[in-house]
PDB file of C-alpha atoms in Angstrom:
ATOM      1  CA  UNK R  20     108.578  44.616  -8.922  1.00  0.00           C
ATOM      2  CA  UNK R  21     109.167  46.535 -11.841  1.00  0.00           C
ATOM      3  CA  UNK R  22     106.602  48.813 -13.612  1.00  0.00           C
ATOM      4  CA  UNK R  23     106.191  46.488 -16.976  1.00  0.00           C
ATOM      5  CA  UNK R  24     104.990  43.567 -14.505  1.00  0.00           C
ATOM      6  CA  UNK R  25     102.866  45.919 -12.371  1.00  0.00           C
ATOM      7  CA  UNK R  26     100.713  46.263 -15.828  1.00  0.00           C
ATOM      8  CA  UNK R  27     100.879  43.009 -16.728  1.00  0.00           C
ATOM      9  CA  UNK R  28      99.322  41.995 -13.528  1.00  0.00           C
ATOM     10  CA  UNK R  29      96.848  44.672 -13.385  1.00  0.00           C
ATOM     11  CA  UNK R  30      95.740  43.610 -17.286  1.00  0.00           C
ATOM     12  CA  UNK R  31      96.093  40.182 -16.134  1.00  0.00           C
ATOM     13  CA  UNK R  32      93.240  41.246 -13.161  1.00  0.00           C
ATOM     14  CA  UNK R  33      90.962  43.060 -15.316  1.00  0.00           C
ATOM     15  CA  UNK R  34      90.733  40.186 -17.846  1.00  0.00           C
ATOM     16  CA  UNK R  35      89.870  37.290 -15.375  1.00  0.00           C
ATOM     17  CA  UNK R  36      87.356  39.499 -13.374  1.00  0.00           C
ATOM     18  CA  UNK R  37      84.681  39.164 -15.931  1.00  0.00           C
ATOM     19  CA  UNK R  38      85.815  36.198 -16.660  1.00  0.00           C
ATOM     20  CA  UNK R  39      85.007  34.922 -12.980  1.00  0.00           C
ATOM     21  CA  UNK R  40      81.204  37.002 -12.805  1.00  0.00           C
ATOM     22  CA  UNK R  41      80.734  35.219 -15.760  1.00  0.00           C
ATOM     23  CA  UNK R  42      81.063  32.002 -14.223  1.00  0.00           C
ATOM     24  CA  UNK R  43      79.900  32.266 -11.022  1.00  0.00           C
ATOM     25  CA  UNK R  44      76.917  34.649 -11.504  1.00  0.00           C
ATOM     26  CA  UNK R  45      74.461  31.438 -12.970  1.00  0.00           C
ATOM     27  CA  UNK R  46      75.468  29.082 -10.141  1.00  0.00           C
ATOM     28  CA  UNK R  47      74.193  31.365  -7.763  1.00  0.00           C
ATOM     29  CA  UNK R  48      71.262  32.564  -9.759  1.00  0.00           C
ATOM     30  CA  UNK R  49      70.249  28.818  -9.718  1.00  0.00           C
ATOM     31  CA  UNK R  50      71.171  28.105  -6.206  1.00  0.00           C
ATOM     32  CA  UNK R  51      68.759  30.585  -5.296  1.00  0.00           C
ATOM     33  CA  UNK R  52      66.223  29.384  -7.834  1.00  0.00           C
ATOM     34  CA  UNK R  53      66.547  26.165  -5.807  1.00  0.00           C
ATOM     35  CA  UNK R  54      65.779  27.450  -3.021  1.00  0.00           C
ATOM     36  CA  UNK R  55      62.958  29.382  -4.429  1.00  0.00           C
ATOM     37  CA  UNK R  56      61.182  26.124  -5.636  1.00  0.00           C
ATOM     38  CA  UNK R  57      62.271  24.064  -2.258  1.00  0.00           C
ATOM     39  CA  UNK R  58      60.379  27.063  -0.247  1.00  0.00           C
ATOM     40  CA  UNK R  59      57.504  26.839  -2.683  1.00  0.00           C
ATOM     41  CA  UNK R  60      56.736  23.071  -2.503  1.00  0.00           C
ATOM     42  CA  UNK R  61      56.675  23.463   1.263  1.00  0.00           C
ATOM     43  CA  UNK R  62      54.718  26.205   1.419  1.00  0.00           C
ATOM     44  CA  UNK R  63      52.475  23.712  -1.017  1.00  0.00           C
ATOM     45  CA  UNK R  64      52.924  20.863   1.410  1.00  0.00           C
ATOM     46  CA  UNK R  65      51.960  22.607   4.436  1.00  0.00           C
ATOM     47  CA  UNK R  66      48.573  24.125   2.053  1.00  0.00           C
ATOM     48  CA  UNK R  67      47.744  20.781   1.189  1.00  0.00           C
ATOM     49  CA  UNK R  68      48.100  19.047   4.698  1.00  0.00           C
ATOM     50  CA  UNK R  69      45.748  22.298   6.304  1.00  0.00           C
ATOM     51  CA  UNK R  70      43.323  21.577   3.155  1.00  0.00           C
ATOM     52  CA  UNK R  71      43.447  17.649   4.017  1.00  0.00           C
ATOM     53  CA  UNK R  72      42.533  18.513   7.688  1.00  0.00           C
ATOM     54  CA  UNK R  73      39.955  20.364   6.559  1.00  0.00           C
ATOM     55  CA  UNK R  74      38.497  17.873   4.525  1.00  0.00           C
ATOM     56  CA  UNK R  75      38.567  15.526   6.766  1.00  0.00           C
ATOM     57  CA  UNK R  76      36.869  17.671   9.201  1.00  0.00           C
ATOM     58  CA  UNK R  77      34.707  18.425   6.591  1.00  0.00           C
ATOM     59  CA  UNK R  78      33.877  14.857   5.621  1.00  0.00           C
ATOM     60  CA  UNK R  79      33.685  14.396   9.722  1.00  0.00           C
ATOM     61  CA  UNK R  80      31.495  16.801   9.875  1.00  0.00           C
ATOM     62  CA  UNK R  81      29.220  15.455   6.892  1.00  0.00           C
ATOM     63  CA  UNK R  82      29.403  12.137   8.392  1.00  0.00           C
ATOM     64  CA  UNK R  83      28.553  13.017  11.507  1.00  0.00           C
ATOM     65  CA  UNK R  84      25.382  15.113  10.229  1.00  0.00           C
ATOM     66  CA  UNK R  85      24.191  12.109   8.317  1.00  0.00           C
ATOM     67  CA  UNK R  86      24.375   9.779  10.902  1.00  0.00           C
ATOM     68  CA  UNK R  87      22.004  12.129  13.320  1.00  0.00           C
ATOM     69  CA  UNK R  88      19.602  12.451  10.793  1.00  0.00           C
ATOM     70  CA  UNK R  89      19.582   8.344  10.633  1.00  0.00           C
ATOM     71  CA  UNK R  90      18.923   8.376  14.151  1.00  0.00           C
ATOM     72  CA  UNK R  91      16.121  11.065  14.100  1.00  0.00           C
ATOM     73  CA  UNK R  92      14.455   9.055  11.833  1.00  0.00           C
ATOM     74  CA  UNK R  93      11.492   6.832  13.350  1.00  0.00           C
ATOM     75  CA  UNK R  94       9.538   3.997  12.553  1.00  0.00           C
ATOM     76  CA  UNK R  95       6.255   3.297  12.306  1.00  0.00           C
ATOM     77  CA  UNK R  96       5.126   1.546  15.375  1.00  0.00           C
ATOM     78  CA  UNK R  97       1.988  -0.601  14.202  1.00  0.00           C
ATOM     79  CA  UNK R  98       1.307  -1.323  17.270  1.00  0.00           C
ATOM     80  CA  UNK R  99       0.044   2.111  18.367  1.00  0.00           C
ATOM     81  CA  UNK R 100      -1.274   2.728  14.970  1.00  0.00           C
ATOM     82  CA  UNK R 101      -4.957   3.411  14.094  1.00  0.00           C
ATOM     83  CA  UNK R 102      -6.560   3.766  11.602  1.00  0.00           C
ATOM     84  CA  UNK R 103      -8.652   6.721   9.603  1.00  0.00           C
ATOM     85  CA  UNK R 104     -11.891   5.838   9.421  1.00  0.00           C
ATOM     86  CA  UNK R 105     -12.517   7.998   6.245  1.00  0.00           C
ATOM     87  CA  UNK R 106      -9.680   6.833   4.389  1.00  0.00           C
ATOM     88  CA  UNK R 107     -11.038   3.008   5.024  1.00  0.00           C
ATOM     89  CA  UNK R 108     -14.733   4.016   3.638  1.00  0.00           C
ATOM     90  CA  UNK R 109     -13.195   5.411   0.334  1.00  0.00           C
ATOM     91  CA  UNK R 110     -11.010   2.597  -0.406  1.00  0.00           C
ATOM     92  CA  UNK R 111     -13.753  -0.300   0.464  1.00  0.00           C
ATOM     93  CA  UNK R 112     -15.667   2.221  -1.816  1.00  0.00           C
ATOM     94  CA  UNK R 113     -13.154   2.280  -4.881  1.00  0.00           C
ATOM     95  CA  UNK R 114     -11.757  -1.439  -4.219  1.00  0.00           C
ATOM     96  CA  UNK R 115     -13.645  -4.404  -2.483  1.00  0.00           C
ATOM     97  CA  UNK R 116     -11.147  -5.675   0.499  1.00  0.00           C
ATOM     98  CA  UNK R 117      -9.160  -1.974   0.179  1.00  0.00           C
ATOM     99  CA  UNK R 118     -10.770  -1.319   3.225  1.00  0.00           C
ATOM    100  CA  UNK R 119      -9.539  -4.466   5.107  1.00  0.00           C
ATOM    101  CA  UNK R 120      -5.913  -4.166   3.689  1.00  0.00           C
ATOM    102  CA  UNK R 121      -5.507  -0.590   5.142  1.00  0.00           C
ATOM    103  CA  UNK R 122      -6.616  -1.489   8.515  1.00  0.00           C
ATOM    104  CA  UNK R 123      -4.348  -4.340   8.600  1.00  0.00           C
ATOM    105  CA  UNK R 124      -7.054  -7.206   9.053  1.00  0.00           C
ATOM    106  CA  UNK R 125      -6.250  -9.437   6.539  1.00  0.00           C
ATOM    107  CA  UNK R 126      -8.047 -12.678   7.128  1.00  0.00           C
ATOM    108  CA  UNK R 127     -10.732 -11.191   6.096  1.00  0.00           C
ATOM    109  CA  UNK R 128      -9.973 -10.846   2.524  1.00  0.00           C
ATOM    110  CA  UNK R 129     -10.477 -14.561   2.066  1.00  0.00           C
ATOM    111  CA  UNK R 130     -14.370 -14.002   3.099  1.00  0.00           C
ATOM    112  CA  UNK R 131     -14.518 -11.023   0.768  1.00  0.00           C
ATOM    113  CA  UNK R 132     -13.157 -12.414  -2.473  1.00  0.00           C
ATOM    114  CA  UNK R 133     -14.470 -15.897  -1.443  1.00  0.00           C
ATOM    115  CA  UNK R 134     -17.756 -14.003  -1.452  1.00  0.00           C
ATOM    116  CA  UNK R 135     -17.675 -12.553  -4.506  1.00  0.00           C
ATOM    117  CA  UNK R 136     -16.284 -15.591  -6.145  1.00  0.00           C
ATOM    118  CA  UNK R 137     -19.367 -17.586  -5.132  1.00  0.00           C
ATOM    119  CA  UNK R 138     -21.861 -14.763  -6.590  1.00  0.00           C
ATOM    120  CA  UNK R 139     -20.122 -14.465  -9.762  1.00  0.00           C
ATOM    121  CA  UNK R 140     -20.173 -18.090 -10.245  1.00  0.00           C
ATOM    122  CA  UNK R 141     -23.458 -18.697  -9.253  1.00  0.00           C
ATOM    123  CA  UNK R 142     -24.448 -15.446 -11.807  1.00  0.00           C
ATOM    124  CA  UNK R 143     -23.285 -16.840 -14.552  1.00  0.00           C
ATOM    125  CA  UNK R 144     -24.314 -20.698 -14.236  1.00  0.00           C
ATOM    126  CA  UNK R 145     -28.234 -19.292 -13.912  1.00  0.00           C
ATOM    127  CA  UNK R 146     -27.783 -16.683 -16.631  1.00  0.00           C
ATOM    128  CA  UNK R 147     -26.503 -19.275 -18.675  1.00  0.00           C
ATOM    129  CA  UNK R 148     -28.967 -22.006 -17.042  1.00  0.00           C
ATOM    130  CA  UNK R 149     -32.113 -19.194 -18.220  1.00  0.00           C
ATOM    131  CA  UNK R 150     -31.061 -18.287 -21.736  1.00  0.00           C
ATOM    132  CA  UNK R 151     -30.792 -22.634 -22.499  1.00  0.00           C
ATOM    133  CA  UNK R 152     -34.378 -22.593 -20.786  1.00  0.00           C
ATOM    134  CA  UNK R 153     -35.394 -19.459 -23.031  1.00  0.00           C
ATOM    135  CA  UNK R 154     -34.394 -20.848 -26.164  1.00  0.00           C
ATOM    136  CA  UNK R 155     -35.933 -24.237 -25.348  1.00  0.00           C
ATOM    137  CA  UNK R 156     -39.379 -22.710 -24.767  1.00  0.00           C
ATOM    138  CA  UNK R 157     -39.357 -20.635 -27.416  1.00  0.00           C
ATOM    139  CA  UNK R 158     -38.051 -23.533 -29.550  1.00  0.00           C
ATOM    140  CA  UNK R 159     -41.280 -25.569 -28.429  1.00  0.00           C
ATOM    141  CA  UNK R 160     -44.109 -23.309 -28.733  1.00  0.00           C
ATOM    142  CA  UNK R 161     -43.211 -21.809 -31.997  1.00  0.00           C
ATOM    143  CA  UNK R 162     -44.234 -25.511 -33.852  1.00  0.00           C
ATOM    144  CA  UNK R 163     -41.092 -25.540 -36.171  1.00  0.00           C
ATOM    145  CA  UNK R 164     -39.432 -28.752 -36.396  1.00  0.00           C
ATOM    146  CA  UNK R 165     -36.512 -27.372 -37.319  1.00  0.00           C
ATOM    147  CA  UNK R 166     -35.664 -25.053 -34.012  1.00  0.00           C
ATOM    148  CA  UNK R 167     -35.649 -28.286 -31.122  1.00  0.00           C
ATOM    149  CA  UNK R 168     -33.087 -27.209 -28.944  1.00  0.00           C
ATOM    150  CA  UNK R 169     -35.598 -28.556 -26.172  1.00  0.00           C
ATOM    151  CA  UNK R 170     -34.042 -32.135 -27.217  1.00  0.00           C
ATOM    152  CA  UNK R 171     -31.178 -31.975 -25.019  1.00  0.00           C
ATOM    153  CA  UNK R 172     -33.442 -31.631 -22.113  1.00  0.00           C
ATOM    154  CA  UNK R 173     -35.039 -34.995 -22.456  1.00  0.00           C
ATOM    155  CA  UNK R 174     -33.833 -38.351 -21.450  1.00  0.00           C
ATOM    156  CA  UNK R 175     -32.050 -40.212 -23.936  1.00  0.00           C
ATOM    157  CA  UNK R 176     -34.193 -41.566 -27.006  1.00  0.00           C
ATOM    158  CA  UNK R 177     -37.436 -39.435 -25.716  1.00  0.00           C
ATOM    159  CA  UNK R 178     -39.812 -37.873 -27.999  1.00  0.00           C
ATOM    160  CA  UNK R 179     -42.221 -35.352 -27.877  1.00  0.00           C
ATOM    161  CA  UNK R 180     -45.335 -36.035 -30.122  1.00  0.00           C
ATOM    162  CA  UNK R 181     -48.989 -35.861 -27.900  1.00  0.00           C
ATOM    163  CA  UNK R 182     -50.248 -32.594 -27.297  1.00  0.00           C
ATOM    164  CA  UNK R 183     -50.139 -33.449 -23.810  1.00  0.00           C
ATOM    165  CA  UNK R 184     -46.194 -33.824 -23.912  1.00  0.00           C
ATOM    166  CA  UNK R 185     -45.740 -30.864 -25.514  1.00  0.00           C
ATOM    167  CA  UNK R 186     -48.067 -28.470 -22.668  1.00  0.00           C
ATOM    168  CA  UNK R 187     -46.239 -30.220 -20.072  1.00  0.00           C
ATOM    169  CA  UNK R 188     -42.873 -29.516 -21.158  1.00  0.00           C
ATOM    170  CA  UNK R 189     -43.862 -26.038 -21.929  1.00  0.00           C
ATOM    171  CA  UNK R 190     -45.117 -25.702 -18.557  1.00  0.00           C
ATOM    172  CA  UNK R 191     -41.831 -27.063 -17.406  1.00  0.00           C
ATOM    173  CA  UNK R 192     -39.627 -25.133 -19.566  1.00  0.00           C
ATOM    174  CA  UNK R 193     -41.684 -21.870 -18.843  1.00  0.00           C
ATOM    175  CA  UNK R 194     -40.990 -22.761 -14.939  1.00  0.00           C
ATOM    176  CA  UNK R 195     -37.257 -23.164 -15.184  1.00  0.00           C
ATOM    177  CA  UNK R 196     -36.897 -20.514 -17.275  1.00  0.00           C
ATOM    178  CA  UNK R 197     -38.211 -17.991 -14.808  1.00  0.00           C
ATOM    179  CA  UNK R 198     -36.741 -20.144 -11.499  1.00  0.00           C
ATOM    180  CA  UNK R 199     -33.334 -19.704 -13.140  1.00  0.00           C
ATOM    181  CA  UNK R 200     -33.807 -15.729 -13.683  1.00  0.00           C
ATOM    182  CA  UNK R 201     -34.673 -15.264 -10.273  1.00  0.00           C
ATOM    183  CA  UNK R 202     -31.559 -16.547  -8.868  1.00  0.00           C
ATOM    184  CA  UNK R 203     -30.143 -14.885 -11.730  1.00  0.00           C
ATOM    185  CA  UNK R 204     -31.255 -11.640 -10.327  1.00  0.00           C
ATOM    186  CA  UNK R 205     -30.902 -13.269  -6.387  1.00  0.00           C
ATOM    187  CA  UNK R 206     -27.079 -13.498  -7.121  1.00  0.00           C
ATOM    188  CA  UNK R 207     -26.758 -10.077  -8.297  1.00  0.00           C
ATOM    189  CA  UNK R 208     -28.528  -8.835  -5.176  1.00  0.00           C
ATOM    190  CA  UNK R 209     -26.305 -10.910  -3.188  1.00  0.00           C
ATOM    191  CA  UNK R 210     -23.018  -9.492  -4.502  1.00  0.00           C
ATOM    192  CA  UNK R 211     -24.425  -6.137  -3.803  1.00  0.00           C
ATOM    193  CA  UNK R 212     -24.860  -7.166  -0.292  1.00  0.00           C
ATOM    194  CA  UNK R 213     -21.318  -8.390   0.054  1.00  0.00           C
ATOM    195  CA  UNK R 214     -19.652  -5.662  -1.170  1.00  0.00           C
ATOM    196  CA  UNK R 215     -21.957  -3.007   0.933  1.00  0.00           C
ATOM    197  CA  UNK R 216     -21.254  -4.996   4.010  1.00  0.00           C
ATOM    198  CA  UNK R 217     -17.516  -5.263   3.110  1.00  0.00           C
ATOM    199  CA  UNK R 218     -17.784  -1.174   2.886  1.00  0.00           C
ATOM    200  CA  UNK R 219     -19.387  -1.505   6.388  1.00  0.00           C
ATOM    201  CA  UNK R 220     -17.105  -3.513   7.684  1.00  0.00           C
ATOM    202  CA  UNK R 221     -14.116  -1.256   6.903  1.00  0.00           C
ATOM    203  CA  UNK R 222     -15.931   1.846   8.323  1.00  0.00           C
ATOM    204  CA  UNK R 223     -17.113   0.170  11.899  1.00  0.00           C
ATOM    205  CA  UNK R 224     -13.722  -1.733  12.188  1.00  0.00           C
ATOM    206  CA  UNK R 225     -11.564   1.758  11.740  1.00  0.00           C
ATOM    207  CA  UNK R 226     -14.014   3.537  13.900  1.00  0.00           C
ATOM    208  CA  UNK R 227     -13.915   0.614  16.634  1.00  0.00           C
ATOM    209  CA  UNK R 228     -10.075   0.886  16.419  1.00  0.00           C
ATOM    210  CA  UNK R 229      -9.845   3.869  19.127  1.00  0.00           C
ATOM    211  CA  UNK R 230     -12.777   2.199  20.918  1.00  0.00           C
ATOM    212  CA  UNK R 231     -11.210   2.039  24.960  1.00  0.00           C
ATOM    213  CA  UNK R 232     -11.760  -1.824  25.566  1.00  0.00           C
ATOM    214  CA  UNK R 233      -9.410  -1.804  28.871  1.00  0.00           C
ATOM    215  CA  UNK R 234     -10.414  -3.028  32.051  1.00  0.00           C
ATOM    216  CA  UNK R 235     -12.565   0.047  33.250  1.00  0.00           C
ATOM    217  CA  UNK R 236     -14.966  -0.793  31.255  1.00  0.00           C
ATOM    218  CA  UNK R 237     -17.485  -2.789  33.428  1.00  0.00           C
ATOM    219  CA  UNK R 238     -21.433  -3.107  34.058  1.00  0.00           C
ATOM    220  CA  UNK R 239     -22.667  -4.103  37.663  1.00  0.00           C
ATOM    221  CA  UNK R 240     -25.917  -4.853  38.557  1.00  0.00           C
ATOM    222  CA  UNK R 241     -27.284  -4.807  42.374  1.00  0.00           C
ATOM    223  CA  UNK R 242     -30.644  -4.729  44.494  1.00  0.00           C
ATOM    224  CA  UNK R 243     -31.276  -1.224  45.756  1.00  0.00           C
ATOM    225  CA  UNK R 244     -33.946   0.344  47.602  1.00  0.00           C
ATOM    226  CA  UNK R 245     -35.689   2.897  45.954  1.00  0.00           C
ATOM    227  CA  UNK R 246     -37.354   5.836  47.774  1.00  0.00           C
ATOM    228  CA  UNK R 247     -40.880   6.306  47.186  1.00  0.00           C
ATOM    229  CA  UNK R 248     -42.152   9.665  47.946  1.00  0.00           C
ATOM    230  CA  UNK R 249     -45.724   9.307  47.035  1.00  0.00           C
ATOM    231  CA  UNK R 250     -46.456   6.547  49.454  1.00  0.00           C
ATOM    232  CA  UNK R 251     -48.236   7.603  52.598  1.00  0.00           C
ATOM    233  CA  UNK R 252     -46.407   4.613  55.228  1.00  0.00           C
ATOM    234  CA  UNK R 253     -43.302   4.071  55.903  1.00  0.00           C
ATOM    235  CA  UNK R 254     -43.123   0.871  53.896  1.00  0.00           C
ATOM    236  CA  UNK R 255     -44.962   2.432  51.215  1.00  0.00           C
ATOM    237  CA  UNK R 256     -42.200   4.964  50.749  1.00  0.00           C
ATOM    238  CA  UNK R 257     -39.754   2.492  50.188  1.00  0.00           C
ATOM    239  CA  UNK R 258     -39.500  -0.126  47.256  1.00  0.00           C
ATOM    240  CA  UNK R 259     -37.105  -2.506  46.080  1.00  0.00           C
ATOM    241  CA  UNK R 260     -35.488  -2.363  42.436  1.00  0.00           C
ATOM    242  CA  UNK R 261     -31.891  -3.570  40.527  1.00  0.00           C
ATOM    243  CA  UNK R 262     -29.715  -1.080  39.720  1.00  0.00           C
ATOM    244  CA  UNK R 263     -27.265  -1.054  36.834  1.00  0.00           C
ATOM    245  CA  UNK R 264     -23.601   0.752  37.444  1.00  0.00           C
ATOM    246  CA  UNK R 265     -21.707   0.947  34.022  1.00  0.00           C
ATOM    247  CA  UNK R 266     -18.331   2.452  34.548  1.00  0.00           C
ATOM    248  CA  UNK R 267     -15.983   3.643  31.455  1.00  0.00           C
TER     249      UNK R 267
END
């Protein structure tokens, strides 16, 4: 080889060597950029499939937690439940029939309200019943024509004209006036009486609750001979009697 090629071939070298990095130097850049990003999702992958376990141990966990405190939680057993007595007195207090509904006896709400019912009736029909019987004798004793409410008392077509007539129907009037305001005033009392004993009634049944009604509970009654140390013989020291056992 002569010495003109030698420099053609070493200019030849130089030229294509830059040439070549040029090329090549991006393809591997991004070859390792690939594997850059391929290392990186992985690393991703495996984070998210530890940070799925751990929410599902998490949500295990949660579950699991939830479910005991389901469990824990009791019911009222009404069969071993008893009543306050206090509580019962306040509420028959504030609220006829209250009393009942707290301890849990509710047939007799029927007999309560039925009660009351019945009073408040029969107060009003004799309050009404004693201001017709008011105005009536008022109507005939005053000796105005024009006030005779007392009419629709009387059978149909009577009249009132004697002097006689008119005493007796003031007597009459007078007498149902005051017969009607006493069992206006009776039915008051009355309703009194059934809402005190419906108070009662709440109070003794909660305090009766916890009352022991089992089968210990018994009275026996026997002859017994009683010893009689004042008696000078043998018989007089000696008498016969009943006793009474009462075991609870």
């Amino acid at each position: 080889m002569t010495l003109i090629e030698c420099n053609t071939a070493t200019r030849l070298i130089r030229w294509l060597l830059p040439f070549c990095l040029l090329v090549f130097s991006p393809l591997h850049v991004l070859a390792q950029h690939e594997d850059l990003v391929v290392m990186d999702s992985i690393a991703k992958g495996d984070a998210r499939v530890l940070l799925g376990d751990s929410l599902a141990v998490v949500e295990d966990t949660t579950s699991v937690v939830v479910k005991d405190v389901r469990k824990k939680k009791v019911k009222r057993d009404w069969s071993t439940w008893k009543p306050d007595p206090q509580r019962a007195l306040w509420l028959a207090l504030v609220l006829p029939g209250a009393g009942q509904i707290y301890n849990r006896k509710f047939w007799k709400l029927p007999i309560i309200y039925g009660g009351f019912l019945g009073c408040i009736y029969a107060l009003t029909w004799n309050n009404m019943m004693y201001k017709d019987y008011s105005q009536a004798y008022m109507d005939i004793v005053d000796d105005d024509p024009g006030t005779a409410s007392y009419n629709k008392f009387l059978h149909l077509g009577k009249e009132i004209k004697t002097e006689d007539e008119v005493k007796r129907y003031t007597e009459i009037f007078k007498s149902r006036k005051d017969k009607y305001r006493r069992w206006r005033d009776l039915s008051f009392f009355v309703m009194l009486g059934v809402y005190a004993i419906s108070v009662i009634d709440a109070y003794v049944d909660a305090e009766l609750s916890v009352f022991d009604i089992s089968k210990d509970l018994s009275l026996k009654v026997e002859p017994t001979v009683i010893p009689n140390r004042g008696g000078g013989s043998v018989l007089d020291q000696q008498s016969l009697g009943l006793s009474c056992k009462l075991n609870f």
